[in-house]
Amino acid sequence: MAIPENKYFFIDPHRCIGCQSCVQACSECDTHKGKSMIHLETVDRLQSPQTLPVICMHCDSPTCAEVCPADAIKRTEDGVVQSARKPRCIACNNCVLACPFGVPKMETSMDLMMKCDMCYDRTSIGKKPMCATVCPSGALHYGTLSEIEELRPRSRTNNEFRFGGQTIRTKVQMMVPRQSPATHLDVADGMFESPADEADDAMLSGAVFELPTVQ
Amino acid sequence: MKSPLLPRESLIAGAYGLGAMLILAALIVLGSRQLSHFDAALVGYTFASLFAMFGIVYRYSMWLQRPPTALYWRRGWQAFFTRRGRARNVGLMFRRLFSSFALNIFIWRRNWLRGAAHWLIMWGCVLAAAITFPLVFGWVHFEFADGSFERYRANIFGFSTFSFETDSLLGFLIFHGLVWASFLVIAGVMLAMRRRMRSHDALALQRFGEDLLPLIMLFAVSITGLMLVVSYSWMDGFAYEFLSITHAATVIFTLLWMPFGKFFHIFQRPAQLGVAFYKDAGQRGQQAICVRCEQPYASQLQVDDLIEVQRRLGYRYEFVTDRVDHYQRVCPRCRRISMALSQGKLWQESHGTAS
């Protein structure tokens, strides 16, 4: 069983409305029963209502796996970076600190790192991840490239990210403006960007939703 | 320049593996008093054990040469032997050994079925290994004591130790030690197999070689061992030779498989202790402050170590700005927010230039 090659996970953080549906649905996934692996962050609670969901981006060269001293994190042939293997994880927290997207969670009581595995029990048999089935705003979408192109005519996909001198490519695609000349997303552009500093909130100003085309 | 036939790491690991194998061989000769107490019928088990020793030490050595493992191995020992905390660390080590290794508390917390399965399998294997290896290597042998056939004496490394009556309860428990071990293992394997056959997560993620084969092997070893007991106790040795060869084949396969599959976690897992002492040292030391939110988020020791590990692995998370020199100085939460803000910024710019 493997994830179909034509299926992609698309994330569009600025569409998030903070409804928590993804968080609740995630905790129902069978591979991490009862525990939600999604981080639903508020950008700045005092200044902005903007929220954003964070899922694992499933890097081609996962830093979390490389820095793991126990060799506990494995990437499947279809590109999904799995949660730490239970017999091996020694709960050192390296993956939590090293992940460039801040994804893994440490379950201290169980001495175990857990993370989003794209609901592998579902996606490996052709179903959608739990979060993508319930997201009402399309911040999390699972489907084919042609589907997303039809749904978001003003957007395009990007899976290249820059962190200082390091470029990371991911299986998960982030939506960016179609006319943007950027070839990648640079974390430095947002790192010291605060809604409080700006007259215009970067994320809210980006929140111009593309409504689905009604056939 | 021609590349060497074998990488340097492999040669080092091979040398350690060979050394460990030779030491074990020497201990077998020494402990069995020049093989005088060595049972030649068990020579197959001995050679399988010697190979397992080579393979385990080879793989362990390869594992230790990975940059993160090498660093945390060193740091774990440094944290344990820190001058002021040595006595406290010894106490802590025993407490952690008891809670994590003897009781498996962290596994019970994951799920009772996992906890019960692992605890039964682990103690069954520990008991079986404690009995089997010394017997196979000739380190322990029994002989009649006091010139009668009523008392048995255990000799360890050729030195006489305690004796017991052959018909006593203690004798019964000792002679059937492997039976008790196999009861524990079989019960544990049944519980683990039940989970592997029914649980959706296990069905999606498990692999035959990694997850099912070890359980099948443990079951095969235990059940063939029990059949030997049944054969000589109640069936006048029916099919004993066939059963003993089958049992030997299952045990030897399991020993040969030890360095490669899931069983290797037995040797990796103690690293959990070193990490616990490393974390203690980190908590007592300076805390790293996130350059973005200015909140503490990890120990400075671990952050600095991670920067070093990432450099050795070839990652380039360095920044050329006044506000931050390395991405590792940003806490996980600020990483999550920063990426989304940079995406939002693209939209902001796009609105500015559009229309």
Coordinates of C-alpha atoms in Angstrom, one line a residue:
Chain A
M1 CA 0.0 0.0 0.0
A2 CA 1.3 3.4 -0.9
I3 CA 0.0 6.9 -1.4
P4 CA -1.2 7.4 -5.0
E5 CA 1.4 9.4 -7.0
N6 CA -1.2 11.9 -8.3
K7 CA -2.4 12.9 -4.8
Y8 CA -1.0 15.9 -3.0
F9 CA -1.5 17.7 0.2
F10 CA -2.0 21.4 -0.2
I11 CA -1.7 23.9 2.7
D12 CA -2.8 27.5 2.5
P13 CA -2.3 28.9 6.0
H14 CA -3.9 32.3 5.4
R15 CA -7.3 30.6 4.6
C16 CA -7.4 29.2 8.2
I17 CA -10.4 30.5 10.2
G18 CA -9.3 28.8 13.5
C19 CA -12.4 26.6 13.8
Q20 CA -10.3 23.7 15.3
S21 CA -12.1 21.1 13.1
C22 CA -8.7 19.8 11.9
V23 CA -7.4 19.5 15.4
Q24 CA -10.4 17.5 16.5
A25 CA -10.4 15.3 13.4
C26 CA -6.6 14.7 13.6
S27 CA -7.0 13.2 17.1
E28 CA -9.3 10.5 15.6
C29 CA -6.6 9.2 13.3
D30 CA -5.8 5.6 14.0
T31 CA -2.0 6.1 13.9
H32 CA -2.0 8.4 16.9
K33 CA -5.2 7.6 18.6
G34 CA -6.6 10.4 20.7
K35 CA -3.7 12.8 20.2
S36 CA -3.9 15.6 17.7
M37 CA -0.7 16.2 15.8
I38 CA -1.8 19.5 14.3
H39 CA -0.5 22.8 15.7
L40 CA -3.2 25.5 15.4
E41 CA -1.3 28.7 16.1
T42 CA -2.5 32.2 16.6
V43 CA -0.1 34.7 15.0
D44 CA -0.5 37.3 17.7
R45 CA -3.6 37.0 19.9
L46 CA -3.6 40.7 20.8
Q47 CA -3.2 42.1 17.4
S48 CA -4.8 39.7 14.9
P49 CA -7.5 37.1 14.8
Q50 CA -5.4 35.1 12.3
T51 CA -4.8 31.5 13.0
L52 CA -2.8 28.9 11.1
P53 CA -2.7 25.1 11.0
V54 CA 0.7 23.4 10.8
I55 CA 1.1 19.9 9.6
C56 CA 4.2 17.9 8.7
M57 CA 5.6 19.1 5.4
H58 CA 7.3 15.7 4.7
C59 CA 10.7 16.9 3.7
D60 CA 12.6 15.1 1.0
S61 CA 15.7 15.3 3.2
P62 CA 14.1 15.3 6.7
T63 CA 16.3 17.1 9.2
C64 CA 14.3 15.5 12.1
A65 CA 15.5 12.1 10.9
E66 CA 19.1 13.1 10.3
V67 CA 19.6 14.6 13.8
C68 CA 17.9 11.7 15.5
P69 CA 20.6 9.9 17.5
A70 CA 18.5 6.7 17.7
D71 CA 17.8 6.5 14.0
A72 CA 14.2 6.3 14.9
I73 CA 12.6 8.4 12.1
K74 CA 12.0 6.8 8.7
R75 CA 10.7 8.1 5.4
T76 CA 8.6 5.7 3.4
E77 CA 9.2 5.1 -0.3
D78 CA 6.2 7.2 -1.1
G79 CA 7.8 10.2 0.7
V80 CA 5.9 10.2 4.1
V81 CA 8.1 10.9 7.1
Q82 CA 6.7 8.7 9.8
S83 CA 6.4 9.2 13.6
A84 CA 9.4 7.9 15.5
R85 CA 9.6 4.2 15.7
K86 CA 8.4 3.3 19.2
P87 CA 11.1 0.7 20.0
R88 CA 13.9 3.2 19.1
C89 CA 12.8 6.7 20.1
I90 CA 14.7 7.8 23.2
A91 CA 12.8 11.0 23.7
C92 CA 15.9 13.3 23.3
N93 CA 13.8 16.1 21.7
N94 CA 16.3 16.7 18.9
C95 CA 13.7 16.3 16.2
V96 CA 11.3 18.8 18.0
L97 CA 14.0 21.5 18.1
A98 CA 15.6 20.8 14.7
C99 CA 12.5 20.5 12.4
P100 CA 12.6 23.7 10.3
F101 CA 8.8 23.9 10.3
G102 CA 8.4 23.2 14.1
V103 CA 6.2 20.1 13.6
P104 CA 7.1 17.1 15.9
K105 CA 5.6 16.9 19.4
M106 CA 7.2 15.2 22.4
E107 CA 5.0 13.0 24.5
T108 CA 7.1 13.1 27.6
S109 CA 5.0 10.7 29.6
M110 CA 5.5 8.0 27.0
D111 CA 9.1 8.9 26.1
L112 CA 8.0 9.2 22.5
M113 CA 8.1 11.7 19.6
M114 CA 4.8 11.8 17.7
K115 CA 4.1 13.8 14.5
C116 CA 1.7 14.1 11.6
D117 CA 2.2 11.1 9.3
M118 CA -0.4 12.3 6.8
C119 CA -2.9 9.8 8.3
Y120 CA -0.9 7.0 6.7
D121 CA -3.5 4.4 7.6
R122 CA -6.0 6.4 5.4
T123 CA -3.8 7.9 2.6
S124 CA -2.1 4.6 1.9
I125 CA -5.4 3.1 1.0
G126 CA -6.6 6.1 -1.1
K127 CA -8.5 8.1 1.5
K128 CA -8.0 11.7 2.5
P129 CA -6.2 12.7 5.7
M130 CA -8.6 13.4 8.5
C131 CA -7.9 17.1 8.7
A132 CA -8.4 17.6 5.0
T133 CA -11.8 16.0 5.1
V134 CA -13.1 18.5 7.6
C135 CA -11.4 21.8 6.8
P136 CA -14.3 24.1 5.8
S137 CA -12.1 26.9 4.4
G138 CA -9.7 24.9 2.2
A139 CA -6.6 25.8 4.3
L140 CA -5.9 22.1 4.2
H141 CA -6.7 20.3 0.9
Y142 CA -5.9 16.9 -0.4
G143 CA -6.3 16.0 -4.0
T144 CA -4.8 16.2 -7.4
L145 CA -3.0 19.1 -9.0
S146 CA -5.7 19.6 -11.6
E147 CA -8.3 19.9 -8.8
I148 CA -6.4 22.5 -6.9
E149 CA -5.7 24.5 -10.2
E150 CA -9.4 24.6 -10.8
L151 CA -10.2 25.5 -7.2
R152 CA -7.6 28.3 -6.9
P153 CA -7.0 30.0 -10.3
R154 CA -5.1 32.8 -8.6
S155 CA -2.7 30.5 -6.8
R156 CA 0.1 28.1 -7.6
T157 CA 1.9 25.5 -5.6
N158 CA 5.3 25.8 -4.0
N159 CA 7.3 23.1 -2.2
E160 CA 10.7 24.8 -1.9
F161 CA 11.6 26.6 1.3
R162 CA 14.7 28.6 2.4
F163 CA 16.0 28.7 5.9
G164 CA 19.1 30.8 6.0
G165 CA 21.5 28.9 3.7
Q166 CA 19.5 25.8 3.6
T167 CA 16.9 24.9 1.0
I168 CA 14.3 22.2 1.9
R169 CA 11.9 20.6 -0.6
T170 CA 8.8 19.0 0.7
K171 CA 6.1 16.5 -0.4
V172 CA 3.4 18.9 0.9
Q173 CA 2.7 21.9 -1.3
M174 CA 2.1 25.4 0.0
M175 CA -0.1 27.7 -2.0
V176 CA 1.4 31.0 -3.1
P177 CA 0.1 33.8 -5.4
R178 CA 0.2 32.7 -9.1
Q179 CA 1.8 35.9 -10.3
S180 CA 4.4 36.0 -7.5
P181 CA 7.9 35.8 -9.1
A182 CA 9.2 34.0 -5.9
T183 CA 10.8 30.6 -6.7
H184 CA 10.7 29.6 -3.0
L185 CA 9.4 30.7 0.4
D186 CA 12.0 32.3 2.6
V187 CA 11.3 32.0 6.3
A188 CA 13.4 35.1 7.0
D189 CA 10.7 37.2 5.2
G190 CA 8.3 36.4 8.0
M191 CA 10.5 35.8 10.9
F192 CA 10.6 39.4 12.3
E193 CA 7.4 40.4 10.6
S194 CA 4.8 41.2 13.3
P195 CA 1.3 42.3 12.7
A196 CA 1.8 44.8 15.4
D197 CA 4.5 46.5 13.4
E198 CA 2.5 46.9 10.3
A199 CA -0.5 49.0 9.5
D200 CA -1.5 46.1 7.3
D201 CA -1.7 42.6 8.7
A202 CA 0.3 40.4 6.2
M203 CA -1.8 37.4 6.7
L204 CA -5.2 39.1 6.8
S205 CA -4.4 41.1 3.8
G206 CA -3.6 37.9 2.0
A207 CA -6.9 36.4 3.1
V208 CA -8.8 37.0 -0.1
F209 CA -10.5 33.8 -0.6
E210 CA -11.0 32.3 -4.0
L211 CA -14.5 30.9 -4.1
P212 CA -14.9 27.5 -5.7
T213 CA -16.3 27.6 -9.2
V214 CA -19.8 26.4 -9.3
Q215 CA -20.4 24.3 -12.4
Chain B
M1 CA 42.7 8.8 -6.1
K2 CA 41.0 5.4 -5.8
S3 CA 38.3 5.2 -3.2
P4 CA 39.0 2.6 -0.5
L5 CA 37.3 -0.8 -0.9
L6 CA 35.6 -0.4 2.5
P7 CA 34.8 3.0 4.1
R8 CA 36.7 3.8 7.3
E9 CA 33.6 3.6 9.5
S10 CA 33.1 0.0 8.3
L11 CA 36.7 -1.0 9.0
I12 CA 36.5 0.5 12.5
A13 CA 33.2 -1.3 13.2
G14 CA 34.5 -4.5 11.7
A15 CA 37.6 -4.3 14.0
Y16 CA 35.3 -3.7 17.1
G17 CA 33.0 -6.6 16.0
L18 CA 35.9 -9.0 15.5
G19 CA 37.5 -7.9 18.8
A20 CA 34.2 -8.5 20.7
M21 CA 33.8 -11.9 19.0
L22 CA 37.3 -13.0 20.0
I23 CA 36.8 -11.8 23.6
L24 CA 33.6 -13.9 23.8
A25 CA 35.4 -16.9 22.3
A26 CA 38.2 -16.5 24.9
L27 CA 35.6 -16.2 27.7
I28 CA 33.9 -19.4 26.5
V29 CA 37.3 -21.3 26.6
L30 CA 38.1 -19.7 30.0
G31 CA 34.7 -20.1 31.6
S32 CA 34.3 -23.7 30.5
R33 CA 37.7 -24.5 31.8
Q34 CA 39.4 -25.2 28.5
L35 CA 36.1 -26.5 27.1
S36 CA 36.0 -29.4 29.7
H37 CA 32.4 -28.3 30.6
F38 CA 31.5 -27.3 27.1
D39 CA 28.6 -29.4 25.6
A40 CA 29.7 -30.3 22.1
A41 CA 26.0 -30.9 21.1
L42 CA 25.5 -27.1 21.6
V43 CA 28.2 -26.0 19.2
G44 CA 25.7 -24.7 16.6
Y45 CA 24.3 -22.3 19.2
T46 CA 27.8 -21.2 20.2
F47 CA 28.8 -20.3 16.6
A48 CA 25.5 -18.5 16.1
S49 CA 26.1 -16.5 19.3
L50 CA 29.7 -15.6 18.1
F51 CA 28.3 -14.4 14.8
A52 CA 25.5 -12.5 16.6
M53 CA 28.2 -10.8 18.8
F54 CA 30.1 -9.7 15.8
G55 CA 27.0 -8.4 14.0
I56 CA 25.7 -6.6 17.0
V57 CA 29.0 -4.9 17.9
Y58 CA 29.5 -4.1 14.2
R59 CA 26.1 -2.4 13.9
Y60 CA 26.4 -0.7 17.2
S61 CA 29.7 0.7 16.2
M62 CA 28.4 2.0 12.9
W63 CA 25.5 3.5 14.8
L64 CA 27.8 5.2 17.2
Q65 CA 29.7 6.8 14.4
R66 CA 26.7 8.8 13.2
P67 CA 27.3 12.5 14.2
P68 CA 24.2 12.8 16.4
T69 CA 24.7 9.5 18.1
A70 CA 28.4 10.1 18.7
L71 CA 27.7 13.4 20.2
Y72 CA 24.9 12.3 22.6
W73 CA 26.9 9.2 23.5
R74 CA 29.7 11.4 24.7
R75 CA 27.4 14.0 26.3
G76 CA 25.4 11.3 28.1
W77 CA 28.6 10.0 29.8
Q78 CA 29.8 13.5 30.6
A79 CA 26.5 14.3 32.2
F80 CA 26.5 11.1 34.2
F81 CA 30.1 11.5 35.5
T82 CA 29.8 15.2 36.3
R83 CA 31.9 15.8 39.4
R84 CA 29.2 17.2 41.7
G85 CA 26.3 15.0 40.7
R86 CA 27.9 11.5 40.6
A87 CA 26.2 10.1 43.7
R88 CA 22.9 11.6 42.8
N89 CA 23.2 10.2 39.2
V90 CA 23.9 6.7 40.5
G91 CA 20.7 6.8 42.6
L92 CA 18.8 8.2 39.6
M93 CA 20.2 5.5 37.3
F94 CA 18.9 2.7 39.5
R95 CA 15.5 4.5 39.7
R96 CA 15.3 4.9 36.0
L97 CA 16.5 1.3 35.4
F98 CA 13.7 0.1 37.6
S99 CA 10.9 2.2 36.2
S100 CA 11.9 2.2 32.5
F101 CA 13.6 -1.2 32.1
A102 CA 12.3 -3.5 34.8
L103 CA 8.7 -2.2 34.8
N104 CA 8.5 -0.6 31.3
I105 CA 6.3 2.1 32.7
F106 CA 6.6 4.3 29.6
I107 CA 5.3 1.5 27.4
W108 CA 2.3 0.8 29.7
R109 CA 1.4 4.5 29.3
R110 CA 1.2 4.1 25.6
N111 CA -1.4 1.4 25.8
W112 CA -2.0 -1.4 28.3
L113 CA -1.9 -4.0 25.6
R114 CA 1.5 -2.8 24.3
G115 CA 2.8 -2.7 27.9
A116 CA 1.6 -6.2 28.8
A117 CA 2.9 -7.7 25.6
H118 CA 6.3 -6.0 25.8
W119 CA 6.7 -6.8 29.6
L120 CA 5.9 -10.5 29.1
I121 CA 8.1 -10.9 26.1
M122 CA 11.0 -8.9 27.7
W123 CA 11.0 -10.9 30.9
G124 CA 10.6 -14.2 29.1
C125 CA 13.6 -13.4 26.9
V126 CA 15.7 -12.1 29.8
L127 CA 15.0 -15.3 31.8
A128 CA 15.7 -17.5 28.8
A129 CA 18.9 -15.7 27.9
A130 CA 20.1 -15.8 31.5
I131 CA 19.7 -19.6 31.5
T132 CA 20.7 -20.5 28.0
F133 CA 23.8 -18.5 27.3
P134 CA 25.8 -19.5 30.4
L135 CA 24.8 -23.2 29.8
V136 CA 25.7 -23.1 26.1
F137 CA 29.1 -21.4 26.8
G138 CA 29.9 -23.9 29.5
W139 CA 29.9 -21.1 32.1
V140 CA 27.4 -23.0 34.3
H141 CA 27.2 -26.7 34.7
F142 CA 25.5 -29.0 37.2
E143 CA 26.9 -32.1 38.9
F144 CA 25.8 -34.4 41.6
A145 CA 26.9 -33.3 45.0
D146 CA 28.0 -35.2 48.1
G147 CA 28.5 -38.5 46.2
S148 CA 24.7 -39.1 46.0
F149 CA 22.2 -38.7 43.2
E150 CA 19.9 -36.6 45.4
R151 CA 21.7 -33.3 45.4
Y152 CA 22.8 -31.2 42.5
R153 CA 25.5 -28.5 42.7
A154 CA 25.7 -25.6 40.3
N155 CA 29.2 -24.6 39.1
I156 CA 29.7 -21.2 37.7
F157 CA 32.9 -20.6 35.7
G158 CA 34.1 -23.8 37.2
F159 CA 33.7 -22.6 40.8
S160 CA 31.4 -24.6 43.1
T161 CA 28.4 -22.6 44.3
F162 CA 25.1 -23.6 45.9
S163 CA 23.5 -27.1 45.8
F164 CA 19.9 -28.2 46.0
E165 CA 17.9 -31.3 46.3
T166 CA 16.9 -32.7 42.9
D167 CA 13.3 -33.4 44.0
S168 CA 12.8 -30.1 45.8
L169 CA 10.6 -27.2 44.6
L170 CA 13.7 -25.2 43.9
G171 CA 15.0 -28.0 41.7
F172 CA 11.7 -28.2 39.9
L173 CA 11.8 -24.4 39.3
I174 CA 15.4 -24.4 38.1
F175 CA 15.1 -27.4 35.8
H176 CA 12.0 -25.9 34.2
G177 CA 13.3 -22.4 33.9
L178 CA 13.0 -22.3 30.1
V179 CA 9.4 -23.6 30.4
W180 CA 8.5 -20.6 32.5
A181 CA 10.3 -18.3 30.1
S182 CA 8.4 -19.7 27.1
F183 CA 5.1 -19.3 28.9
L184 CA 5.9 -15.6 29.3
V185 CA 7.0 -15.2 25.8
I186 CA 4.1 -17.0 24.2
A187 CA 1.6 -15.0 26.2
G188 CA 3.3 -11.8 25.2
V189 CA 3.5 -12.8 21.5
M190 CA -0.2 -13.6 21.5
L191 CA -1.1 -10.1 22.9
A192 CA 1.3 -8.4 20.4
M193 CA -0.1 -10.5 17.5
R194 CA -3.6 -9.6 18.5
R195 CA -2.8 -5.9 18.2
R196 CA -0.9 -6.4 15.0
M197 CA -3.9 -8.2 13.4
R198 CA -6.6 -5.9 14.6
S199 CA -5.3 -2.4 15.1
H200 CA -5.6 -0.1 12.1
D201 CA -2.4 1.8 12.8
A202 CA -0.4 -1.5 13.0
L203 CA -2.0 -2.8 9.9
A204 CA -1.0 0.4 8.0
L205 CA 2.5 0.8 9.3
Q206 CA 3.8 -2.7 10.1
R207 CA 6.3 -4.5 7.9
F208 CA 6.8 -8.2 7.8
G209 CA 10.6 -8.3 8.4
E210 CA 10.6 -5.5 11.0
D211 CA 7.4 -6.2 13.0
L212 CA 6.0 -9.7 12.3
L213 CA 9.1 -11.8 11.8
P214 CA 10.5 -11.2 15.3
L215 CA 7.2 -12.3 16.8
I216 CA 7.0 -15.4 14.6
M217 CA 10.6 -16.3 15.6
L218 CA 10.0 -15.8 19.3
F219 CA 6.9 -18.0 19.1
A220 CA 8.7 -20.7 17.1
V221 CA 11.6 -20.8 19.6
S222 CA 9.2 -21.0 22.5
I223 CA 6.8 -23.6 21.1
T224 CA 9.5 -25.9 19.8
G225 CA 11.3 -25.7 23.2
L226 CA 8.0 -26.6 24.9
M227 CA 7.5 -29.5 22.5
L228 CA 10.9 -30.9 23.6
V229 CA 9.7 -30.9 27.2
V230 CA 6.4 -32.5 26.2
S231 CA 8.3 -35.2 24.2
Y232 CA 10.6 -36.3 26.9
S233 CA 8.2 -35.8 29.9
W234 CA 5.1 -37.4 28.6
M235 CA 5.7 -39.1 25.2
D236 CA 8.8 -41.2 25.9
G237 CA 11.0 -39.0 23.7
F238 CA 8.7 -39.2 20.6
A239 CA 10.3 -37.3 17.7
Y240 CA 12.8 -35.8 20.1
E241 CA 15.6 -35.7 17.5
F242 CA 13.5 -33.9 14.9
L243 CA 12.2 -31.5 17.6
S244 CA 15.7 -30.7 18.9
I245 CA 16.9 -30.0 15.4
T246 CA 13.9 -27.8 14.7
H247 CA 14.4 -26.0 18.0
A248 CA 18.1 -25.4 17.2
A249 CA 17.2 -24.1 13.7
T250 CA 14.7 -21.5 15.2
V251 CA 17.1 -20.4 17.9
I252 CA 20.1 -20.1 15.5
F253 CA 18.0 -18.1 13.0
T254 CA 16.9 -15.8 15.8
L255 CA 20.5 -15.3 16.9
L256 CA 21.7 -14.6 13.4
W257 CA 18.8 -12.1 12.9
M258 CA 19.5 -10.2 16.1
P259 CA 21.9 -7.6 14.6
F260 CA 19.6 -6.8 11.6
G261 CA 16.0 -6.4 12.7
K262 CA 13.9 -5.2 15.6
F263 CA 15.8 -7.1 18.2
F264 CA 18.6 -4.6 17.8
H265 CA 16.6 -2.1 19.9
I266 CA 17.6 -4.2 22.9
F267 CA 21.1 -2.7 22.5
Q268 CA 20.1 0.8 21.4
R269 CA 17.5 1.4 24.0
P270 CA 19.9 1.9 27.0
A271 CA 20.8 5.2 25.3
Q272 CA 17.5 6.4 26.8
L273 CA 19.3 6.5 30.2
G274 CA 22.1 8.7 28.8
V275 CA 19.6 11.1 27.3
A276 CA 17.8 11.4 30.6
F277 CA 21.1 12.5 32.3
Y278 CA 21.8 14.9 29.4
K279 CA 18.3 16.4 29.8
D280 CA 18.9 16.8 33.6
A281 CA 22.2 18.6 32.9
G282 CA 20.4 20.8 30.3
Q283 CA 17.7 21.8 32.8
R284 CA 20.2 22.8 35.4
G285 CA 22.2 24.9 33.0
Q286 CA 21.5 28.0 31.0
Q287 CA 18.3 28.1 28.9
A288 CA 18.2 29.2 25.2
I289 CA 16.1 32.3 24.5
C290 CA 14.3 32.5 21.2
V291 CA 15.5 35.4 19.1
R292 CA 12.0 36.1 17.9
C293 CA 9.7 35.8 20.9
E294 CA 12.4 36.1 23.5
Q295 CA 11.1 33.2 25.6
P296 CA 13.1 30.2 26.9
Y297 CA 12.5 27.1 24.8
A298 CA 15.3 24.6 25.4
S299 CA 18.6 24.1 27.1
Q300 CA 21.4 26.1 25.7
L301 CA 23.5 23.0 25.8
Q302 CA 21.1 21.1 23.4
V303 CA 20.7 24.1 21.1
D304 CA 24.5 24.5 20.7
D305 CA 24.9 20.7 20.3
L306 CA 22.3 20.7 17.6
I307 CA 24.0 23.5 15.7
E308 CA 27.2 21.4 15.7
V309 CA 25.4 18.2 14.7
Q310 CA 23.6 20.0 11.8
R311 CA 26.9 21.4 10.6
R312 CA 28.5 18.0 10.6
L313 CA 25.6 16.6 8.7
G314 CA 26.0 19.2 6.0
Y315 CA 23.0 21.3 6.8
R316 CA 23.4 25.1 6.4
Y317 CA 20.9 26.8 8.6
E318 CA 23.1 29.8 9.2
F319 CA 21.8 33.3 8.6
V320 CA 23.8 36.3 7.6
T321 CA 21.8 38.9 9.6
D322 CA 22.4 41.0 12.7
R323 CA 19.4 39.5 14.5
V324 CA 20.1 35.8 14.2
D325 CA 23.1 33.8 13.3
H326 CA 21.5 30.3 13.1
Y327 CA 18.0 29.1 12.6
Q328 CA 18.4 26.9 15.7
R329 CA 18.0 30.0 17.8
V330 CA 14.4 30.2 16.8
C331 CA 11.9 28.3 18.9
P332 CA 9.5 25.7 17.3
R333 CA 6.5 27.9 17.7
C334 CA 8.1 30.9 16.1
R335 CA 9.2 28.7 13.2
R336 CA 5.6 27.7 12.6
I337 CA 4.4 31.3 12.7
S338 CA 7.3 32.7 10.6
M339 CA 6.7 30.3 7.7
A340 CA 3.0 31.3 7.6
L341 CA 3.9 35.0 7.8
S342 CA 6.3 34.7 4.9
Q343 CA 3.5 33.1 2.9
G344 CA 1.2 35.9 3.9
K345 CA 3.8 38.4 2.9
L346 CA 3.9 37.0 -0.6
W347 CA 0.1 37.6 -0.8
Q348 CA 0.5 41.1 0.5
E349 CA 3.2 41.9 -2.1
S350 CA 1.1 40.3 -4.8
H351 CA -1.9 42.5 -3.9
G352 CA 0.4 45.5 -4.0
T353 CA 1.6 44.7 -7.5
A354 CA -1.6 43.3 -8.9
S355 CA -4.3 45.1 -10.8

